[in-house]
XYZ file of N, CA and C in Angstrom:
855
model
N -14.816 7.131 -13.086
C -15.446 6.429 -11.983
C -14.653 6.692 -10.705
N -15.363 6.945 -9.622
C -14.731 7.193 -8.339
C -15.277 6.197 -7.316
N -14.358 5.581 -6.577
C -14.728 4.574 -5.590
C -14.156 4.988 -4.248
N -15.004 5.011 -3.229
C -14.596 5.450 -1.898
C -14.679 4.300 -0.903
N -13.960 4.479 0.195
C -14.009 3.569 1.336
C -14.777 4.280 2.441
N -16.031 3.942 2.594
C -16.905 4.590 3.578
C -17.196 3.612 4.707
N -16.658 3.888 5.878
C -16.837 2.995 7.028
C -16.429 1.564 6.697
N -15.390 1.412 5.875
C -14.899 0.089 5.539
C -15.626 -0.601 4.396
N -16.585 0.082 3.786
C -17.353 -0.503 2.692
C -17.060 0.229 1.381
N -17.028 -0.533 0.295
C -16.796 0.046 -1.024
C -18.047 0.766 -1.490
N -17.867 2.027 -1.930
C -18.990 2.840 -2.387
C -18.625 3.442 -3.735
N -19.497 3.287 -4.707
C -19.332 3.867 -6.030
C -19.986 5.244 -6.019
N -19.184 6.291 -6.164
C -19.710 7.645 -6.044
C -20.574 8.023 -7.243
N -21.709 8.623 -6.958
C -22.559 9.197 -7.994
C -22.467 10.718 -7.999
N -21.927 11.286 -6.925
C -21.649 12.718 -6.802
C -20.680 12.869 -5.647
N -20.300 14.119 -5.325
C -19.427 14.328 -4.173
C -20.133 14.040 -2.857
N -21.455 14.014 -2.894
C -22.229 13.878 -1.661
C -22.894 12.527 -1.497
N -22.909 11.693 -2.539
C -23.665 10.444 -2.450
C -23.036 9.355 -3.299
N -23.412 8.114 -3.006
C -22.901 6.987 -3.771
C -23.750 5.756 -3.557
N -23.349 4.677 -4.238
C -24.038 3.392 -4.141
C -23.165 2.406 -3.378
N -23.727 1.767 -2.383
C -23.016 0.708 -1.679
C -22.821 -0.453 -2.655
N -21.564 -0.779 -2.957
C -21.254 -1.757 -4.007
C -21.819 -3.130 -3.675
N -21.689 -3.568 -2.419
C -22.164 -4.899 -2.045
C -23.674 -5.007 -2.213
N -24.400 -3.978 -1.791
C -25.860 -3.995 -1.917
C -26.286 -3.881 -3.372
N -25.656 -2.952 -4.127
C -26.052 -2.730 -5.514
C -25.745 -3.925 -6.403
N -24.709 -4.706 -6.043
C -24.351 -5.883 -6.852
C -24.972 -7.167 -6.307
N -25.913 -7.033 -5.383
C -26.573 -8.180 -4.760
C -25.549 -9.152 -4.171
N -24.506 -8.586 -3.565
C -23.513 -9.400 -2.882
C -22.394 -9.936 -3.759
N -22.390 -9.589 -5.043
C -21.350 -10.117 -5.931
C -19.985 -9.505 -5.622
N -19.942 -8.208 -5.307
C -18.683 -7.521 -5.034
C -18.730 -6.880 -3.653
N -17.573 -6.806 -3.038
C -17.470 -6.201 -1.720
C -17.664 -7.222 -0.630
N -18.013 -6.754 0.573
C -18.403 -5.382 0.887
C -17.235 -4.391 0.987
N -15.993 -4.907 1.202
C -14.875 -3.986 1.384
C -14.080 -3.831 0.092
N -13.208 -2.817 0.053
C -12.426 -2.555 -1.157
C -11.353 -3.603 -1.427
N -10.650 -4.155 -0.429
C -9.669 -5.197 -0.753
C -10.259 -6.352 -1.551
N -11.487 -6.759 -1.238
C -12.099 -7.855 -1.987
C -12.500 -7.414 -3.390
N -12.820 -6.127 -3.570
C -13.140 -5.608 -4.901
C -11.910 -5.652 -5.794
N -10.743 -5.264 -5.256
C -9.519 -5.275 -6.062
C -9.169 -6.681 -6.547
N -9.505 -7.695 -5.770
C -9.188 -9.074 -6.161
C -9.956 -9.513 -7.396
N -11.055 -8.840 -7.710
C -11.867 -9.171 -8.886
C -12.121 -7.898 -9.688
N -11.051 -7.103 -9.883
C -11.181 -5.760 -10.413
C -11.762 -5.719 -11.820
N -11.315 -6.575 -12.720
C -11.801 -6.545 -14.105
C -13.304 -6.805 -14.157
N -13.764 -7.792 -13.410
C -15.202 -8.095 -13.391
C -15.981 -6.952 -12.743
N -15.415 -6.368 -11.691
C -16.079 -5.235 -11.044
C -16.229 -4.073 -12.008
N -15.176 -3.738 -12.751
C -15.234 -2.628 -13.686
C -16.281 -2.879 -14.769
N -16.335 -4.099 -15.273
C -17.335 -4.429 -16.298
C -18.743 -4.259 -15.742
N -18.939 -4.706 -14.509
C -20.257 -4.548 -13.872
C -20.581 -3.074 -13.664
N -19.644 -2.304 -13.142
C -19.885 -0.898 -12.829
C -20.162 -0.082 -14.087
N -19.440 -0.381 -15.167
C -19.648 0.362 -16.408
C -21.011 0.067 -17.026
N -21.552 -1.111 -16.766
C -22.864 -1.474 -17.304
C -24.012 -1.082 -16.387
N -23.691 -0.553 -15.222
C -24.711 -0.213 -14.240
C -25.539 0.971 -14.730
N -26.855 0.860 -14.734
C -27.688 2.012 -15.136
C -27.442 3.199 -14.206
N -27.506 4.384 -14.767
C -27.304 5.587 -13.962
C -28.375 5.657 -12.875
N -27.933 5.908 -11.656
C -28.883 5.933 -10.537
C -28.422 6.946 -9.517
N -29.364 7.443 -8.753
C -29.026 8.362 -7.667
C -28.396 7.574 -6.527
N -27.440 8.176 -5.860
C -26.810 7.500 -4.744
C -27.754 7.354 -3.568
N -27.595 6.240 -2.847
C -28.452 6.008 -1.689
C -27.658 6.026 -0.379
N -26.361 6.364 -0.481
C -25.502 6.448 0.697
C -24.888 7.840 0.743
N -24.998 8.522 1.867
C -24.423 9.857 2.005
C -22.917 9.760 2.225
N -22.168 10.582 1.498
C -20.709 10.623 1.641
C -20.350 11.693 2.664
N -19.819 11.247 3.782
C -19.348 12.155 4.826
C -17.837 11.994 4.947
N -17.100 13.075 4.753
C -15.644 13.006 4.714
C -15.053 12.361 5.963
N -15.618 12.630 7.110
C -15.075 12.102 8.355
C -15.145 10.582 8.418
N -15.983 9.980 7.584
C -16.159 8.526 7.600
C -15.344 7.825 6.518
N -14.580 8.590 5.727
C -13.817 7.998 4.642
C -12.487 7.440 5.126
N -12.164 6.250 4.655
C -10.853 5.660 4.892
C -10.049 5.668 3.618
N -8.856 5.112 3.669
C -8.029 5.007 2.477
C -8.726 4.166 1.419
N -8.641 4.549 0.145
C -9.235 3.729 -0.910
C -8.523 2.392 -1.115
N -7.353 2.230 -0.528
C -6.721 0.904 -0.445
C -6.224 0.741 0.987
N -7.088 0.279 1.872
C -6.769 0.283 3.299
C -5.844 -0.842 3.742
N -5.754 -1.924 2.953
C -4.961 -3.076 3.379
C -4.111 -3.619 2.224
N -3.268 -2.773 1.622
C -2.411 -3.288 0.547
C -1.413 -4.284 1.127
N -1.094 -5.303 0.336
C -0.060 -6.227 0.799
C 1.329 -5.615 0.665
N 1.462 -4.633 -0.240
C 2.740 -3.970 -0.425
C 2.518 -2.471 -0.625
N 3.331 -1.668 0.046
C 3.329 -0.220 -0.151
C 4.734 0.156 -0.608
N 4.866 0.554 -1.857
C 6.158 0.916 -2.433
C 6.200 2.428 -2.616
N 7.277 3.034 -2.179
C 7.421 4.485 -2.274
C 8.712 4.811 -3.016
N 8.658 5.878 -3.795
C 9.760 6.254 -4.673
C 10.366 7.571 -4.197
N 11.688 7.616 -4.112
C 12.386 8.838 -3.724
C 13.058 9.504 -4.914
N 13.280 10.797 -4.798
C 14.073 11.564 -5.774
C 13.543 11.438 -7.200
N 12.222 11.489 -7.362
C 11.639 11.271 -8.688
C 11.239 12.567 -9.389
N 11.586 13.717 -8.804
C 11.461 15.014 -9.458
C 12.840 15.670 -9.401
N 13.277 16.246 -10.507
C 14.638 16.785 -10.589
C 14.913 17.819 -9.516
N 13.987 18.773 -9.318
C 14.222 19.838 -8.355
C 14.226 19.315 -6.925
N 13.454 18.267 -6.654
C 13.483 17.677 -5.314
C 14.804 16.957 -5.074
N 15.307 16.252 -6.100
C 16.620 15.615 -5.954
C 17.678 16.666 -5.646
N 17.594 17.800 -6.337
C 18.571 18.874 -6.151
C 18.488 19.451 -4.737
N 17.260 19.732 -4.250
C 17.132 20.313 -2.915
C 17.535 19.322 -1.832
N 17.528 18.023 -2.164
C 17.925 16.993 -1.204
C 19.422 16.717 -1.247
N 20.118 17.359 -2.194
C 21.563 17.209 -2.282
C 22.026 16.005 -3.058
N 21.162 15.480 -3.957
C 21.509 14.299 -4.736
C 21.463 14.598 -6.229
N 22.203 13.809 -6.999
C 22.109 13.881 -8.437
C 20.794 13.261 -8.894
N 20.280 13.709 -10.027
C 19.080 13.103 -10.595
C 19.358 11.642 -10.940
N 18.533 10.710 -10.484
C 18.781 9.290 -10.769
C 18.635 8.981 -12.260
N 19.553 8.173 -12.774
C 19.501 7.780 -14.184
C 18.883 6.411 -14.351
N 19.000 5.580 -13.319
C 18.293 4.305 -13.310
C 17.126 4.450 -12.349
N 16.537 3.357 -11.892
C 15.391 3.437 -10.996
C 15.732 4.243 -9.746
N 14.898 5.226 -9.357
C 15.155 6.010 -8.144
C 15.112 5.113 -6.902
N 15.523 5.661 -5.748
C 15.444 4.873 -4.511
C 14.020 4.383 -4.254
N 13.926 3.144 -3.823
C 12.628 2.529 -3.508
C 12.649 2.122 -2.040
N 11.605 2.479 -1.307
C 11.487 2.087 0.090
C 10.034 1.739 0.354
N 9.723 1.338 1.566
C 8.343 1.004 1.904
C 7.840 1.879 3.038
N 6.549 2.108 3.043
C 5.853 2.644 4.208
C 5.015 1.484 4.727
N 5.103 1.211 6.019
C 4.390 0.061 6.546
C 2.880 0.324 6.581
N 2.118 -0.744 6.421
C 0.668 -0.637 6.230
C -0.027 0.057 7.400
N 0.513 -0.091 8.614
C -0.141 0.514 9.773
C -0.055 2.037 9.766
N 0.736 2.611 8.858
C 0.800 4.075 8.763
C -0.316 4.645 7.898
N -1.062 3.791 7.197
C -2.098 4.244 6.263
C -3.322 4.761 7.021
N -3.855 5.882 6.526
C -5.083 6.437 7.092
C -5.927 7.014 5.969
N -7.080 7.546 6.336
C -7.970 8.173 5.375
C -7.595 9.611 5.101
N -8.445 10.340 4.369
C -8.076 11.659 3.869
C -8.109 12.783 4.892
N -8.939 12.711 5.910
C -9.075 13.801 6.878
C -8.741 13.265 8.257
N -7.571 13.641 8.793
C -7.099 13.029 10.028
C -6.385 14.043 10.905
N -6.229 13.669 12.161
C -5.348 14.367 13.080
C -4.148 13.469 13.321
N -2.957 13.995 13.068
C -1.727 13.215 13.140
C -0.920 13.675 14.351
N -0.418 12.714 15.114
C 0.431 13.020 16.259
C 1.885 13.134 15.807
N 2.505 14.279 16.073
C 3.900 14.501 15.727
C 4.791 13.867 16.793
N 5.745 13.006 16.398
C 6.636 12.402 17.392
C 7.450 13.468 18.128
N 7.488 13.380 19.431
C 8.251 14.336 20.237
C 9.734 14.241 19.894
N 10.387 15.387 19.790
C 11.801 15.411 19.483
C 12.129 15.175 18.029
N 11.116 15.141 17.177
C 11.337 14.875 15.760
C 11.101 16.097 14.891
N 11.394 15.950 13.630
C 11.139 16.980 12.617
C 10.306 16.349 11.510
N 9.005 16.557 11.565
C 8.107 15.904 10.613
C 7.889 16.787 9.392
N 8.123 16.217 8.228
C 8.093 16.919 6.956
C 6.895 16.473 6.130
N 6.571 17.256 5.111
C 5.460 16.978 4.210
C 6.002 16.557 2.843
N 5.294 15.663 2.156
C 5.659 15.238 0.803
C 4.391 14.827 0.064
N 3.778 15.746 -0.677
C 2.585 15.401 -1.437
C 2.979 14.488 -2.603
N 2.141 13.501 -2.887
C 2.473 12.559 -3.950
C 1.208 12.047 -4.652
N 1.369 11.738 -5.937
C 0.358 10.968 -6.649
C 0.523 9.510 -6.252
N -0.586 8.861 -5.922
C -0.571 7.455 -5.532
C -1.287 6.629 -6.604
N -0.643 5.552 -7.020
C -1.259 4.611 -7.955
C -1.612 3.332 -7.207
N -2.828 2.833 -7.429
C -3.283 1.592 -6.813
C -3.379 0.517 -7.897
N -2.753 -0.618 -7.647
C -2.721 -1.703 -8.626
C -4.069 -2.432 -8.648
N -4.550 -2.741 -9.868
C -5.811 -3.459 -10.018
C -5.678 -4.819 -10.663
N -4.463 -5.126 -11.165
C -4.226 -6.393 -11.855
C -2.798 -6.817 -11.590
N -2.593 -8.064 -11.228
C -1.263 -8.573 -10.921
C -0.280 -8.205 -12.035
N 0.860 -7.646 -11.639
C 1.837 -7.149 -12.609
C 3.206 -7.762 -12.340
N 3.693 -8.504 -13.294
C 5.030 -9.083 -13.229
C 5.663 -8.946 -14.601
N 6.828 -8.298 -14.673
C 7.521 -8.062 -15.942
C 6.606 -7.392 -16.970
N 5.946 -6.329 -16.533
C 5.004 -5.606 -17.392
C 5.741 -4.486 -18.117
N 5.675 -4.412 -19.445
C 6.294 -3.291 -20.156
C 5.516 -2.006 -19.912
N 6.222 -0.881 -19.997
C 5.592 0.412 -19.722
C 4.377 0.653 -20.606
N 4.422 0.183 -21.841
C 3.315 0.417 -22.775
C 2.018 -0.239 -22.314
N 2.105 -1.235 -21.435
C 0.910 -1.925 -20.945
C 0.624 -1.638 -19.471
N 1.423 -0.762 -18.871
C 1.360 -0.585 -17.421
C 0.034 -0.011 -16.940
N -0.521 0.984 -17.657
C -1.776 1.583 -17.199
C -2.897 0.553 -17.118
N -2.813 -0.527 -17.905
C -3.831 -1.577 -17.869
C -3.851 -2.293 -16.520
N -2.777 -2.148 -15.755
C -2.655 -2.826 -14.466
C -2.966 -1.907 -13.290
N -3.374 -0.673 -13.569
C -3.664 0.305 -12.523
C -5.174 0.419 -12.329
N -5.627 0.205 -11.099
C -7.055 0.373 -10.802
C -7.441 1.844 -10.862
N -6.566 2.687 -10.337
C -6.865 4.115 -10.332
C -5.821 4.890 -9.564
N -6.083 6.183 -9.416
C -5.149 7.107 -8.793
C -5.789 7.793 -7.593
N -4.933 8.199 -6.664
C -5.413 8.895 -5.477
C -4.349 9.894 -5.035
N -4.673 10.660 -4.003
C -3.743 11.623 -3.421
C -3.087 10.985 -2.203
N -1.785 11.210 -2.040
C -1.089 10.678 -0.881
C -0.176 11.702 -0.252
N 0.078 11.546 1.045
C 1.089 12.318 1.757
C 2.096 11.336 2.352
N 3.348 11.482 1.940
C 4.428 10.683 2.497
C 5.040 11.463 3.659
N 4.291 11.568 4.759
C 4.805 12.279 5.928
C 6.078 11.587 6.421
N 7.083 12.383 6.774
C 8.417 11.843 7.032
C 9.036 12.512 8.252
N 9.392 11.698 9.250
C 10.059 12.223 10.434
C 11.563 12.132 10.182
N 12.202 13.285 9.970
C 13.564 13.314 9.442
C 14.628 12.880 10.457
N 14.421 13.101 11.765
C 15.439 12.714 12.733
C 15.638 11.204 12.723
N 14.558 10.440 12.896
C 14.679 8.979 12.904
C 14.990 8.432 11.515
N 14.518 9.117 10.478
C 14.793 8.664 9.117
C 16.290 8.679 8.807
N 16.975 9.702 9.284
C 18.372 9.917 8.907
C 19.364 9.534 9.995
N 18.893 9.045 11.149
C 19.786 8.700 12.250
C 20.483 7.367 11.998
N 21.619 7.194 12.642
C 22.310 5.916 12.617
C 23.297 5.786 11.481
N 23.937 4.627 11.375
C 24.955 4.418 10.339
C 24.373 4.344 8.930
N 23.078 4.036 8.816
C 22.392 4.006 7.521
C 20.984 4.540 7.712
N 20.426 5.263 6.738
C 19.088 5.843 6.889
C 18.024 4.786 7.147
N 17.047 5.133 7.970
C 15.911 4.265 8.283
C 14.661 4.833 7.623
N 14.633 4.807 6.292
C 13.516 5.432 5.577
C 12.183 4.817 5.976
N 12.102 3.495 6.004
C 10.829 2.850 6.294
C 10.277 3.217 7.650
N 11.129 3.238 8.669
C 10.667 3.572 10.022
C 10.346 5.045 10.142
N 11.189 5.916 9.602
C 10.952 7.352 9.717
C 9.703 7.814 8.999
N 9.172 6.990 8.093
C 8.006 7.363 7.303
C 6.768 6.525 7.648
N 6.824 5.798 8.770
C 5.737 4.867 9.064
C 5.112 5.030 10.435
N 5.263 6.216 11.053
C 4.518 6.473 12.283
C 3.015 6.428 11.970
N 2.218 6.233 12.991
C 0.763 6.166 12.811
C 0.254 7.410 12.098
N -0.525 7.200 11.042
C -1.123 8.308 10.303
C -0.204 8.979 9.312
N 1.004 8.435 9.088
C 1.977 9.074 8.205
C 1.780 8.721 6.729
N 0.706 8.011 6.399
C 0.417 7.705 4.995
C -1.063 7.922 4.691
N -1.561 9.161 4.842
C -2.955 9.414 4.450
C -3.109 9.286 2.939
N -4.185 8.637 2.519
C -4.485 8.436 1.090
C -5.964 8.719 0.889
N -6.290 9.376 -0.223
C -7.705 9.630 -0.502
C -7.897 10.813 -1.454
N -9.047 11.444 -1.452
C -10.205 11.056 -0.647
C -10.914 9.805 -1.182
N -10.577 9.445 -2.439
C -11.144 8.260 -3.069
C -10.243 7.853 -4.210
N -10.570 6.750 -4.847
C -9.850 6.272 -6.032
C -10.570 6.776 -7.275
N -9.805 7.321 -8.231
C -10.361 7.757 -9.512
C -9.759 6.875 -10.599
N -10.608 6.221 -11.378
C -10.102 5.310 -12.407
C -9.402 6.082 -13.518
N -8.463 5.425 -14.170
C -7.570 6.082 -15.118
C -8.325 6.705 -16.283
N -9.437 6.107 -16.694
C -10.191 6.612 -17.841
C -10.823 7.971 -17.583
N -10.839 8.421 -16.331
C -11.422 9.716 -16.002
C -10.518 10.891 -16.354
N -9.247 10.619 -16.655
C -8.284 11.686 -16.908
C -8.001 11.832 -18.398
N -7.958 13.086 -18.879
C -7.566 13.328 -20.271
C -6.142 12.851 -20.502
N -5.264 13.074 -19.513
C -3.884 12.610 -19.579
C -3.442 12.264 -18.162
N -3.459 10.984 -17.799
C -3.089 10.607 -16.423
C -1.613 10.845 -16.115
N -0.815 11.140 -17.149
C 0.608 11.411 -16.944
C 0.904 12.896 -16.743
N -0.130 13.745 -16.688
C 0.108 15.178 -16.541
C -0.972 15.794 -15.662
N -0.784 15.686 -14.347
C -1.734 16.197 -13.372
C -1.023 17.159 -12.426
N -1.689 18.264 -12.082
C -1.108 19.181 -11.106
C -1.267 18.598 -9.705
N -0.244 18.778 -8.887
C -0.333 18.387 -7.482
C 0.370 19.429 -6.625
N -0.023 19.500 -5.361
C 0.604 20.476 -4.478
C 0.060 20.364 -3.077
N 0.613 21.182 -2.181
C 0.095 21.220 -0.823
C 0.366 22.574 -0.202
N -0.386 22.886 0.845
C -0.249 24.157 1.551
C -0.369 23.925 3.041
N 0.273 24.803 3.810
C 0.199 24.768 5.268
C -0.469 26.050 5.729
N -1.613 25.908 6.379
C -2.393 27.072 6.838
C -2.571 28.087 5.711
N -2.840 27.592 4.505
C -3.110 28.454 3.360
C -1.899 28.898 2.585
N -0.686 28.646 3.081
C 0.533 29.032 2.364
C 1.015 27.854 1.505
N 1.057 28.060 0.195
C 1.478 26.989 -0.703
C 2.963 26.675 -0.500
N 3.262 25.384 -0.311
C 4.652 24.974 -0.108
C 5.149 24.031 -1.202
N 4.254 23.392 -1.922
C 4.638 22.539 -3.048
C 3.635 22.711 -4.187
N 4.126 22.705 -5.423
C 3.264 22.713 -6.590
C 4.084 22.253 -7.792
N 3.546 21.297 -8.535
C 4.245 20.763 -9.708
C 3.224 20.033 -10.570
N 3.727 19.374 -11.608
C 2.884 18.536 -12.452
C 3.535 17.160 -12.552
N 2.710 16.123 -12.635
C 3.266 14.775 -12.692
C 3.987 14.505 -14.011
N 3.806 15.363 -15.003
C 4.595 15.246 -16.238
C 6.070 15.523 -15.969
N 6.389 16.118 -14.800
C 7.762 16.392 -14.415
C 8.422 15.208 -13.718
N 7.679 14.138 -13.471
C 8.275 12.939 -12.885
C 9.438 12.462 -13.764
N 10.556 12.114 -13.140
C 11.676 11.557 -13.897
C 11.285 10.199 -14.454
N 10.644 9.390 -13.619
C 10.120 8.084 -14.035
C 8.599 8.140 -13.886
N 7.883 8.063 -14.992
C 6.427 8.137 -14.989
C 5.837 6.900 -14.318
N 4.542 6.944 -14.075
C 3.870 5.782 -13.485
C 4.106 4.529 -14.325
N 3.919 4.546 -15.650
C 4.203 3.342 -16.434
C 5.654 2.880 -16.331
N 6.596 3.817 -16.317
C 8.003 3.437 -16.198
C 8.304 2.835 -14.831
N 7.677 3.364 -13.785
C 7.860 2.797 -12.449
C 7.325 1.370 -12.387
N 6.148 1.154 -12.944
C 5.559 -0.192 -12.911
C 6.425 -1.165 -13.706
N 6.931 -0.741 -14.844
C 7.825 -1.602 -15.622
C 9.055 -1.980 -14.801
N 9.692 -0.982 -14.179
C 10.914 -1.234 -13.426
C 10.651 -2.058 -12.169
N 9.611 -1.698 -11.408
C 9.326 -2.411 -10.169
C 8.913 -3.856 -10.431
N 8.108 -4.065 -11.473
C 7.567 -5.409 -11.725
C 8.606 -6.371 -12.277
N 9.799 -5.877 -12.595
C 10.893 -6.783 -12.973
C 11.401 -7.544 -11.753
N 11.224 -6.944 -10.568
C 11.696 -7.564 -9.328
C 10.546 -8.012 -8.447
N 9.560 -7.140 -8.273
C 8.455 -7.377 -7.347
C 7.179 -7.676 -8.129
N 6.490 -8.726 -7.754
C 5.171 -8.964 -8.334
C 4.177 -8.049 -7.630
N 3.622 -7.104 -8.383
C 2.661 -6.154 -7.832
C 1.289 -6.803 -7.792
N 0.604 -6.683 -6.667
C -0.649 -7.396 -6.428
C -1.829 -6.428 -6.364
N -3.026 -6.894 -6.704
C -4.203 -6.033 -6.631
C -4.351 -5.374 -5.256
N -4.534 -4.058 -5.279
C -4.644 -3.296 -4.045
C -3.333 -2.710 -3.574
N -2.202 -3.154 -4.152
C -0.912 -2.584 -3.765
C -0.863 -1.100 -4.101
N -0.074 -0.368 -3.336
C -0.008 1.095 -3.432
C 1.406 1.513 -3.823
N 1.500 2.450 -4.775
C 2.780 3.038 -5.146
C 2.708 4.543 -4.912
N 3.534 5.044 -3.976
C 3.740 6.479 -3.812
C 4.801 6.871 -4.835
N 4.461 7.751 -5.774
C 5.302 7.930 -6.962
C 6.403 8.971 -6.822
N 6.505 9.646 -5.676
C 7.554 10.644 -5.475
C 6.982 12.026 -5.250
N 7.758 12.882 -4.607
C 7.296 14.235 -4.274
C 8.110 15.285 -5.006
N 7.508 16.422 -5.364
C 8.251 17.513 -5.993
C 8.995 18.350 -4.968
N 9.705 19.363 -5.457
C 10.457 20.262 -4.581
C 9.519 21.036 -3.664
N 10.102 21.518 -2.554
C 9.351 22.347 -1.627
C 9.202 21.761 -0.246
N 9.867 20.612 0.027
C 9.751 20.003 1.354
C 10.512 20.848 2.380
N 10.189 20.636 3.639
C 10.803 21.432 4.697
C 12.294 21.209 4.844
N 12.746 19.979 4.615
C 14.160 19.650 4.754
C 15.019 20.427 3.767
N 14.457 20.763 2.604
C 15.226 21.442 1.574
C 15.177 22.954 1.651
N 14.503 23.496 2.674
C 14.364 24.946 2.781
C 15.514 25.547 3.592
N 15.721 26.818 3.423
C 16.732 27.534 4.191
C 16.101 28.786 4.802
N 15.879 28.814 6.111
C 16.161 27.723 7.047
C 15.162 26.579 6.909
N 15.545 25.414 7.404
C 14.635 24.273 7.357
C 13.389 24.568 8.182
N 12.275 23.975 7.746
C 10.995 24.249 8.397
C 10.201 22.952 8.447
N 9.622 22.621 9.600
C 8.898 21.380 9.747
C 7.505 21.638 10.327
N 6.666 20.624 10.276
C 5.283 20.772 10.725
C 5.217 20.982 12.233
N 4.251 21.816 12.633
C 4.082 22.145 14.044
C 2.659 21.833 14.498
N 2.511 21.573 15.767
C 1.185 21.327 16.342
C 0.276 22.520 16.073
N -0.970 22.232 15.719
C -1.938 23.285 15.439
C -2.032 23.665 13.983
N -1.084 23.219 13.168
C -1.106 23.564 11.748
C -2.017 22.614 10.966
N -2.455 23.104 9.796
C -3.300 22.300 8.908
C -2.633 22.173 7.556
N -2.497 20.945 7.099
C -1.856 20.637 5.824
C -2.915 20.159 4.836
N -3.018 20.843 3.699
C -3.950 20.454 2.637
C -3.141 20.026 1.428
N -3.414 18.837 0.915
C -2.686 18.274 -0.221
C -3.684 17.922 -1.317
N -3.321 18.160 -2.569
C -4.284 17.919 -3.648
C -3.593 17.382 -4.890
N -4.388 16.702 -5.703
C -4.002 16.321 -7.061
C -5.181 16.642 -7.968
N -4.876 17.288 -9.084
C -5.888 17.695 -10.060
C -6.745 16.509 -10.492
N -8.053 16.714 -10.498
C -8.973 15.684 -10.964
C -9.280 14.605 -9.956
N -8.672 14.699 -8.759
C -8.923 13.683 -7.736
C -9.580 14.315 -6.517
N -8.874 15.244 -5.867
C -9.417 15.876 -4.667
C -8.304 16.249 -3.722
N -8.625 16.300 -2.426
C -7.631 16.767 -1.463
C -7.647 15.955 -0.173
N -6.540 16.084 0.547
C -6.383 15.525 1.885
C -6.301 16.691 2.865
N -6.707 16.445 4.096
C -6.621 17.472 5.138
C -6.079 16.846 6.418
N -4.873 17.267 6.818
C -4.270 16.768 8.044
C -4.029 17.915 9.015
N -4.431 17.714 10.266
C -4.076 18.633 11.341
C -3.118 17.892 12.280
N -2.397 18.646 13.111
C -1.308 18.049 13.864
C -1.364 18.418 15.338
N -1.045 17.429 16.174
C -0.904 17.631 17.604
C 0.450 17.057 18.007
N 1.010 17.531 19.112
C 2.300 17.060 19.562
C 2.150 15.856 20.480
N 2.941 14.833 20.229
C 2.945 13.662 21.089
C 3.857 13.833 22.287
N 3.734 12.931 23.244
C 4.576 13.009 24.436
C 5.763 12.071 24.360
N 5.944 11.421 23.196
C 7.109 10.536 23.022
C 7.372 10.312 21.544
């Protein structure tokens, strides 16, 4: 099952080109927006699974898509969760929970956007699998973690390295939270759609040149392990977003280092979900 955010309304996709407006199809029971759907996720899933097959009555236009979780109460992001990325970043592979930071909600955008690069900065790319929580999770064991996930999406943890690393201590949250620095999409895909949700290819390219490619089976801490570890401290709420970490190939780890430039196009994908498309312009500050 795939659920999109079309002009702020929850849409159940029937194909890549069409879908059903959830609020209209459920006679007002669910929706109209996705945050309200996540609050009643189990009932929504039961309704959607029992829905007779029907042709979509809403056209899906990529330019109108927003993030499949546009207003999470918490955005948790994981660092150093692929061995080769930890190595290129100059760190040892974490043996306990990897670094956890947040991206602020105002950085979230939809799948196809134009992003303004901060002047004087070095903006980097980090393709990631994103998990969206569908059921409140507190002290959840890994064996039950997938039951608390509404679905998966594609994310870019865009990172401005100058502000991120400046000062006496790194400012990860600020360096990763400029406007448009958290595109998510193109839609949410429920976990049952994947033969193995723990082994998906992901990657990204700049103007057609591949810069990252890996499989989520290479994650040091899998999605279930992350949920187990995070939920020991943080109560995860419906609609919350987890950026699960990026593989090797970021600009900071290259020799020479290489960062995004105005006029370039970044395409990011995860197998079985879809892709994001970001273009870049230079800001004046």
